[in-house]
């Protein structure tokens, strides 16, 4: 509604509205340019392939996010084996992907009503794959495919790059990403990797 009013003022020659509109256009163009550069960088990033234990990746990610987890009083439940969950891949990219999903879960819980405040992390082993599932007690997935959600954000201060980083990491590792409902009531992202 505010945008419509500003557009009408700009169309009628209001200087303040024109200045505000120009500022918004410049911000949008900068955001698009940044996203495009990030897309190119992420597509062309070199992926090293070494044996990486996903249990350790998750542990490192949780240590990095200790403060926002504590500030939002979020309880983390971890399930699954500590060993035998290794994949061939790039430890830095894998940690970035895990941290982005965990950060999204923290923000989803923080923005919702203060009922259950939980994140579940589960590692599942199969003969030919390892799955990392991260679920939360937030409002849940709004619907649609992962591809439709790339580079979009529902947050006022978000860039929409988090899910794109996760998606690109999975492509770089020959894996798959799925989204569904978590047993905690919110969204659950499942990263499925070939066994390393």
mmCIF file of N, CA, C and O in Angstrom, residues 26-99:
data_model
loop_
_atom_site.group_PDB
_atom_site.id
_atom_site.type_symbol
_atom_site.label_atom_id
_atom_site.label_comp_id
_atom_site.label_asym_id
_atom_site.label_seq_id
_atom_site.Cartn_x
_atom_site.Cartn_y
_atom_site.Cartn_z
ATOM 1 N N UNK A 26 17.543 1.634 -6.861
ATOM 2 C CA UNK A 26 18.991 1.426 -6.731
ATOM 3 C C UNK A 26 19.295 0.259 -5.793
ATOM 4 O O UNK A 26 20.154 -0.579 -6.078
ATOM 5 N N UNK A 27 18.554 0.164 -4.678
ATOM 6 C CA UNK A 27 18.743 -0.939 -3.729
ATOM 7 C C UNK A 27 18.404 -2.271 -4.378
ATOM 8 O O UNK A 27 19.121 -3.260 -4.216
ATOM 9 N N UNK A 28 17.301 -2.298 -5.126
ATOM 10 C CA UNK A 28 16.881 -3.536 -5.798
ATOM 11 C C UNK A 28 17.908 -3.972 -6.827
ATOM 12 O O UNK A 28 18.253 -5.153 -6.928
ATOM 13 N N UNK A 29 18.424 -2.994 -7.605
ATOM 14 C CA UNK A 29 19.424 -3.317 -8.624
ATOM 15 C C UNK A 29 20.708 -3.842 -7.995
ATOM 16 O O UNK A 29 21.327 -4.771 -8.500
ATOM 17 N N UNK A 30 21.121 -3.249 -6.857
ATOM 18 C CA UNK A 30 22.316 -3.724 -6.145
ATOM 19 C C UNK A 30 22.099 -5.144 -5.644
ATOM 20 O O UNK A 30 22.985 -5.994 -5.750
ATOM 21 N N UNK A 31 20.905 -5.409 -5.114
ATOM 22 C CA UNK A 31 20.583 -6.755 -4.623
ATOM 23 C C UNK A 31 20.623 -7.792 -5.725
ATOM 24 O O UNK A 31 21.179 -8.876 -5.558
ATOM 25 N N UNK A 32 20.050 -7.456 -6.883
ATOM 26 C CA UNK A 32 20.056 -8.374 -8.028
ATOM 27 C C UNK A 32 21.480 -8.635 -8.489
ATOM 28 O O UNK A 32 21.871 -9.782 -8.742
ATOM 29 N N UNK A 33 22.288 -7.578 -8.591
ATOM 30 C CA UNK A 33 23.683 -7.720 -9.028
ATOM 31 C C UNK A 33 24.473 -8.597 -8.053
ATOM 32 O O UNK A 33 25.246 -9.468 -8.468
ATOM 33 N N UNK A 34 24.258 -8.398 -6.750
ATOM 34 C CA UNK A 34 24.933 -9.209 -5.736
ATOM 35 C C UNK A 34 24.548 -10.673 -5.858
ATOM 36 O O UNK A 34 25.397 -11.563 -5.825
ATOM 37 N N UNK A 35 23.250 -10.923 -6.015
ATOM 38 C CA UNK A 35 22.773 -12.299 -6.165
ATOM 39 C C UNK A 35 23.368 -12.965 -7.397
ATOM 40 O O UNK A 35 23.759 -14.131 -7.359
ATOM 41 N N UNK A 36 23.416 -12.234 -8.510
ATOM 42 C CA UNK A 36 23.980 -12.800 -9.747
ATOM 43 C C UNK A 36 25.456 -13.134 -9.570
ATOM 44 O O UNK A 36 25.919 -14.182 -10.024
ATOM 45 N N UNK A 37 26.204 -12.247 -8.907
ATOM 46 C CA UNK A 37 27.631 -12.513 -8.664
ATOM 47 C C UNK A 37 27.801 -13.742 -7.782
ATOM 48 O O UNK A 37 28.674 -14.574 -8.024
ATOM 49 N N UNK A 38 26.975 -13.842 -6.742
ATOM 50 C CA UNK A 38 27.046 -14.997 -5.847
ATOM 51 C C UNK A 38 26.725 -16.285 -6.594
ATOM 52 O O UNK A 38 27.374 -17.317 -6.389
ATOM 53 N N UNK A 39 25.742 -16.235 -7.477
ATOM 54 C CA UNK A 39 25.377 -17.422 -8.258
ATOM 55 C C UNK A 39 26.559 -17.892 -9.101
ATOM 56 O O UNK A 39 26.875 -19.078 -9.152
ATOM 57 N N UNK A 40 27.230 -16.940 -9.761
ATOM 58 C CA UNK A 40 28.381 -17.276 -10.601
ATOM 59 C C UNK A 40 29.507 -17.850 -9.752
ATOM 60 O O UNK A 40 30.114 -18.872 -10.094
ATOM 61 N N UNK A 41 29.792 -17.198 -8.610
ATOM 62 C CA UNK A 41 30.863 -17.671 -7.727
ATOM 63 C C UNK A 41 30.580 -19.082 -7.221
ATOM 64 O O UNK A 41 31.463 -19.935 -7.214
ATOM 65 N N UNK A 42 29.347 -19.324 -6.815
ATOM 66 C CA UNK A 42 29.006 -20.630 -6.262
ATOM 67 C C UNK A 42 29.019 -21.718 -7.325
ATOM 68 O O UNK A 42 29.376 -22.855 -7.051
ATOM 69 N N UNK A 43 28.623 -21.373 -8.549
ATOM 70 C CA UNK A 43 28.654 -22.353 -9.636
ATOM 71 C C UNK A 43 30.077 -22.742 -9.985
ATOM 72 O O UNK A 43 30.354 -23.875 -10.332
ATOM 73 N N UNK A 44 30.994 -21.766 -9.926
ATOM 74 C CA UNK A 44 32.365 -21.996 -10.367
ATOM 75 C C UNK A 44 33.326 -22.371 -9.251
ATOM 76 O O UNK A 44 34.507 -22.540 -9.493
ATOM 77 N N UNK A 45 32.813 -22.466 -8.017
ATOM 78 C CA UNK A 45 33.701 -22.782 -6.898
ATOM 79 C C UNK A 45 34.248 -24.202 -7.064
ATOM 80 O O UNK A 45 33.547 -25.105 -7.512
ATOM 81 N N UNK A 46 35.521 -24.368 -6.734
ATOM 82 C CA UNK A 46 36.142 -25.688 -6.844
ATOM 83 C C UNK A 46 35.767 -26.517 -5.626
ATOM 84 O O UNK A 46 35.915 -26.076 -4.486
ATOM 85 N N UNK A 47 35.257 -27.711 -5.866
ATOM 86 C CA UNK A 47 34.850 -28.595 -4.784
ATOM 87 C C UNK A 47 35.916 -29.664 -4.584
ATOM 88 O O UNK A 47 36.174 -30.458 -5.479
ATOM 89 N N UNK A 48 36.548 -29.653 -3.418
ATOM 90 C CA UNK A 48 37.526 -30.694 -3.115
ATOM 91 C C UNK A 48 36.768 -31.947 -2.697
ATOM 92 O O UNK A 48 35.633 -31.875 -2.221
ATOM 93 N N UNK A 49 37.384 -33.090 -2.904
ATOM 94 C CA UNK A 49 36.721 -34.346 -2.523
ATOM 95 C C UNK A 49 37.625 -35.132 -1.591
ATOM 96 O O UNK A 49 38.611 -35.731 -2.017
ATOM 97 N N UNK A 50 37.281 -35.066 -0.312
ATOM 98 C CA UNK A 50 37.980 -35.833 0.709
ATOM 99 C C UNK A 50 36.926 -36.429 1.627
ATOM 100 O O UNK A 50 35.761 -36.032 1.586
ATOM 101 N N UNK A 51 37.328 -37.356 2.435
ATOM 102 C CA UNK A 51 36.376 -38.015 3.340
ATOM 103 C C UNK A 51 35.992 -37.055 4.463
ATOM 104 O O UNK A 51 36.852 -36.568 5.196
ATOM 105 N N UNK A 52 34.704 -36.778 4.588
ATOM 106 C CA UNK A 52 34.204 -35.829 5.592
ATOM 107 C C UNK A 52 33.117 -36.508 6.418
ATOM 108 O O UNK A 52 32.164 -37.058 5.869
ATOM 109 N N UNK A 53 33.252 -36.451 7.738
ATOM 110 C CA UNK A 53 32.262 -37.025 8.648
ATOM 111 C C UNK A 53 31.170 -35.984 8.902
ATOM 112 O O UNK A 53 31.434 -34.926 9.492
ATOM 113 N N UNK A 54 29.947 -36.263 8.472
ATOM 114 C CA UNK A 54 28.848 -35.306 8.633
ATOM 115 C C UNK A 54 28.518 -35.044 10.101
ATOM 116 O O UNK A 54 28.041 -33.960 10.447
ATOM 117 N N UNK A 55 28.782 -36.007 10.970
ATOM 118 C CA UNK A 55 28.546 -35.798 12.403
ATOM 119 C C UNK A 55 29.416 -34.646 12.913
ATOM 120 O O UNK A 55 28.957 -33.788 13.671
ATOM 121 N N UNK A 56 30.685 -34.624 12.469
ATOM 122 C CA UNK A 56 31.598 -33.544 12.877
ATOM 123 C C UNK A 56 31.204 -32.214 12.242
ATOM 124 O O UNK A 56 31.326 -31.157 12.867
ATOM 125 N N UNK A 57 30.727 -32.254 10.997
ATOM 126 C CA UNK A 57 30.263 -31.042 10.313
ATOM 127 C C UNK A 57 29.121 -30.404 11.113
ATOM 128 O O UNK A 57 29.102 -29.191 11.345
ATOM 129 N N UNK A 58 28.173 -31.229 11.549
ATOM 130 C CA UNK A 58 27.036 -30.728 12.334
ATOM 131 C C UNK A 58 27.520 -30.147 13.658
ATOM 132 O O UNK A 58 27.091 -29.063 14.075
ATOM 133 N N UNK A 59 28.453 -30.845 14.319
ATOM 134 C CA UNK A 59 28.986 -30.363 15.594
ATOM 135 C C UNK A 59 29.658 -29.005 15.456
ATOM 136 O O UNK A 59 29.431 -28.100 16.271
ATOM 137 N N UNK A 60 30.463 -28.844 14.403
ATOM 138 C CA UNK A 60 31.126 -27.558 14.152
ATOM 139 C C UNK A 60 30.104 -26.459 13.867
ATOM 140 O O UNK A 60 30.252 -25.319 14.327
ATOM 141 N N UNK A 61 29.065 -26.792 13.123
ATOM 142 C CA UNK A 61 28.021 -25.810 12.795
ATOM 143 C C UNK A 61 27.286 -25.352 14.049
ATOM 144 O O UNK A 61 27.012 -24.161 14.227
ATOM 145 N N UNK A 62 26.980 -26.293 14.931
ATOM 146 C CA UNK A 62 26.283 -25.949 16.178
ATOM 147 C C UNK A 62 27.151 -25.061 17.072
ATOM 148 O O UNK A 62 26.639 -24.146 17.720
ATOM 149 N N UNK A 63 28.450 -25.325 17.094
ATOM 150 C CA UNK A 63 29.347 -24.470 17.883
ATOM 151 C C UNK A 63 29.348 -23.041 17.343
ATOM 152 O O UNK A 63 29.355 -22.074 18.096
ATOM 153 N N UNK A 64 29.338 -22.903 16.012
ATOM 154 C CA UNK A 64 29.320 -21.569 15.395
ATOM 155 C C UNK A 64 28.022 -20.818 15.709
ATOM 156 O O UNK A 64 28.010 -19.592 15.762
ATOM 157 N N UNK A 65 26.936 -21.564 15.895
ATOM 158 C CA UNK A 65 25.625 -20.940 16.111
ATOM 159 C C UNK A 65 25.175 -21.012 17.572
ATOM 160 O O UNK A 65 23.988 -20.836 17.873
ATOM 161 N N UNK A 66 26.120 -21.246 18.469
ATOM 162 C CA UNK A 66 25.805 -21.398 19.894
ATOM 163 C C UNK A 66 25.076 -20.180 20.459
ATOM 164 O O UNK A 66 24.097 -20.306 21.191
ATOM 165 N N UNK A 67 25.540 -18.987 20.092
ATOM 166 C CA UNK A 67 24.946 -17.763 20.645
ATOM 167 C C UNK A 67 23.491 -17.560 20.207
ATOM 168 O O UNK A 67 22.623 -17.360 21.060
ATOM 169 N N UNK A 68 23.178 -17.603 18.882
ATOM 170 C CA UNK A 68 21.754 -17.419 18.522
ATOM 171 C C UNK A 68 20.844 -18.522 19.048
ATOM 172 O O UNK A 68 19.688 -18.269 19.364
ATOM 173 N N UNK A 69 21.370 -19.741 19.188
ATOM 174 C CA UNK A 69 20.564 -20.820 19.772
ATOM 175 C C UNK A 69 20.235 -20.496 21.231
ATOM 176 O O UNK A 69 19.092 -20.659 21.670
ATOM 177 N N UNK A 70 21.229 -20.029 21.976
ATOM 178 C CA UNK A 70 21.023 -19.690 23.385
ATOM 179 C C UNK A 70 20.105 -18.474 23.542
ATOM 180 O O UNK A 70 19.197 -18.465 24.382
ATOM 181 N N UNK A 71 20.334 -17.443 22.726
ATOM 182 C CA UNK A 71 19.518 -16.219 22.806
ATOM 183 C C UNK A 71 18.044 -16.500 22.567
ATOM 184 O O UNK A 71 17.167 -15.881 23.167
ATOM 185 N N UNK A 72 17.761 -17.442 21.650
ATOM 186 C CA UNK A 72 16.374 -17.778 21.321
ATOM 187 C C UNK A 72 15.842 -18.961 22.118
ATOM 188 O O UNK A 72 14.748 -19.447 21.843
ATOM 189 N N UNK A 73 16.659 -19.434 23.092
ATOM 190 C CA UNK A 73 16.266 -20.537 23.979
ATOM 191 C C UNK A 73 15.770 -21.747 23.182
ATOM 192 O O UNK A 73 14.704 -22.304 23.459
ATOM 193 N N UNK A 74 16.558 -22.132 22.189
ATOM 194 C CA UNK A 74 16.183 -23.250 21.324
ATOM 195 C C UNK A 74 16.919 -24.514 21.763
ATOM 196 O O UNK A 74 18.135 -24.517 21.928
ATOM 197 N N UNK A 75 16.150 -25.567 21.946
ATOM 198 C CA UNK A 75 16.704 -26.873 22.327
ATOM 199 C C UNK A 75 17.023 -27.659 21.052
ATOM 200 O O UNK A 75 16.223 -27.699 20.119
ATOM 201 N N UNK A 76 18.203 -28.276 21.021
ATOM 202 C CA UNK A 76 18.613 -29.068 19.858
ATOM 203 C C UNK A 76 18.632 -30.541 20.234
ATOM 204 O O UNK A 76 19.232 -30.935 21.232
ATOM 205 N N UNK A 77 17.935 -31.348 19.431
ATOM 206 C CA UNK A 77 17.919 -32.799 19.621
ATOM 207 C C UNK A 77 18.723 -33.436 18.488
ATOM 208 O O UNK A 77 18.415 -33.211 17.318
ATOM 209 N N UNK A 78 19.747 -34.205 18.840
ATOM 210 C CA UNK A 78 20.569 -34.891 17.831
ATOM 211 C C UNK A 78 20.341 -36.395 17.912
ATOM 212 O O UNK A 78 20.338 -36.967 18.985
ATOM 213 N N UNK A 79 20.164 -37.005 16.732
ATOM 214 C CA UNK A 79 19.973 -38.444 16.659
ATOM 215 C C UNK A 79 20.849 -39.007 15.548
ATOM 216 O O UNK A 79 21.207 -38.293 14.614
ATOM 217 N N UNK A 80 21.135 -40.283 15.670
ATOM 218 C CA UNK A 80 21.893 -40.949 14.619
ATOM 219 C C UNK A 80 23.309 -41.260 15.056
ATOM 220 O O UNK A 80 23.786 -40.760 16.080
ATOM 221 N N UNK A 81 23.988 -42.069 14.283
ATOM 222 C CA UNK A 81 25.329 -42.532 14.654
ATOM 223 C C UNK A 81 26.404 -41.457 14.501
ATOM 224 O O UNK A 81 26.276 -40.550 13.689
ATOM 225 N N UNK A 82 27.455 -41.566 15.305
ATOM 226 C CA UNK A 82 28.592 -40.655 15.209
ATOM 227 C C UNK A 82 29.581 -41.128 14.149
ATOM 228 O O UNK A 82 30.330 -40.341 13.605
ATOM 229 N N UNK A 83 29.578 -42.430 13.871
ATOM 230 C CA UNK A 83 30.506 -42.986 12.895
ATOM 231 C C UNK A 83 29.746 -43.576 11.719
ATOM 232 O O UNK A 83 28.578 -43.892 11.818
ATOM 233 N N UNK A 84 30.472 -43.709 10.610
ATOM 234 C CA UNK A 84 29.872 -44.321 9.421
ATOM 235 C C UNK A 84 29.019 -43.368 8.620
ATOM 236 O O UNK A 84 28.280 -43.787 7.738
ATOM 237 N N UNK A 85 29.078 -42.069 8.949
ATOM 238 C CA UNK A 85 28.290 -41.068 8.212
ATOM 239 C C UNK A 85 29.218 -40.145 7.426
ATOM 240 O O UNK A 85 29.050 -38.927 7.420
ATOM 241 N N UNK A 86 30.203 -40.731 6.775
ATOM 242 C CA UNK A 86 31.152 -39.939 5.991
ATOM 243 C C UNK A 86 30.733 -39.881 4.535
ATOM 244 O O UNK A 86 30.131 -40.821 4.001
ATOM 245 N N UNK A 87 31.041 -38.754 3.914
ATOM 246 C CA UNK A 87 30.786 -38.562 2.484
ATOM 247 C C UNK A 87 32.064 -38.039 1.834
ATOM 248 O O UNK A 87 32.947 -37.530 2.520
ATOM 249 N N UNK A 88 32.141 -38.159 0.527
ATOM 250 C CA UNK A 88 33.252 -37.565 -0.211
ATOM 251 C C UNK A 88 32.847 -36.144 -0.560
ATOM 252 O O UNK A 88 31.855 -35.931 -1.246
ATOM 253 N N UNK A 89 33.607 -35.171 -0.070
ATOM 254 C CA UNK A 89 33.204 -33.803 -0.367
ATOM 255 C C UNK A 89 34.111 -32.756 0.238
ATOM 256 O O UNK A 89 35.206 -33.033 0.691
ATOM 257 N N UNK A 90 33.589 -31.539 0.236
ATOM 258 C CA UNK A 90 34.304 -30.355 0.678
ATOM 259 C C UNK A 90 33.756 -29.949 2.042
ATOM 260 O O UNK A 90 32.587 -29.533 2.157
ATOM 261 N N UNK A 91 34.580 -30.064 3.088
ATOM 262 C CA UNK A 91 34.131 -29.799 4.456
ATOM 263 C C UNK A 91 33.593 -28.380 4.635
ATOM 264 O O UNK A 91 32.610 -28.159 5.342
ATOM 265 N N UNK A 92 34.222 -27.397 3.975
ATOM 266 C CA UNK A 92 33.797 -25.994 4.117
ATOM 267 C C UNK A 92 32.407 -25.801 3.501
ATOM 268 O O UNK A 92 31.514 -25.201 4.114
ATOM 269 N N UNK A 93 32.207 -26.312 2.280
ATOM 270 C CA UNK A 93 30.896 -26.180 1.642
ATOM 271 C C UNK A 93 29.817 -26.899 2.446
ATOM 272 O O UNK A 93 28.707 -26.377 2.619
ATOM 273 N N UNK A 94 30.135 -28.092 2.942
ATOM 274 C CA UNK A 94 29.155 -28.854 3.712
ATOM 275 C C UNK A 94 28.776 -28.133 4.998
ATOM 276 O O UNK A 94 27.604 -28.111 5.382
ATOM 277 N N UNK A 95 29.763 -27.515 5.652
ATOM 278 C CA UNK A 95 29.452 -26.762 6.866
ATOM 279 C C UNK A 95 28.621 -25.523 6.551
ATOM 280 O O UNK A 95 27.703 -25.180 7.295
ATOM 281 N N UNK A 96 28.908 -24.845 5.447
ATOM 282 C CA UNK A 96 28.095 -23.686 5.037
ATOM 283 C C UNK A 96 26.641 -24.087 4.819
ATOM 284 O O UNK A 96 25.714 -23.379 5.224
ATOM 285 N N UNK A 97 26.451 -25.238 4.167
ATOM 286 C CA UNK A 97 25.088 -25.720 3.907
ATOM 287 C C UNK A 97 24.371 -26.021 5.218
ATOM 288 O O UNK A 97 23.230 -25.584 5.429
ATOM 289 N N UNK A 98 25.040 -26.760 6.121
ATOM 290 C CA UNK A 98 24.422 -27.099 7.409
ATOM 291 C C UNK A 98 24.106 -25.843 8.213
ATOM 292 O O UNK A 98 23.020 -25.706 8.791
ATOM 293 N N UNK A 99 25.045 -24.894 8.233
ATOM 294 C CA UNK A 99 24.828 -23.655 8.992
ATOM 295 C C UNK A 99 23.667 -22.841 8.429
ATOM 296 O O UNK A 99 22.894 -22.253 9.188
#
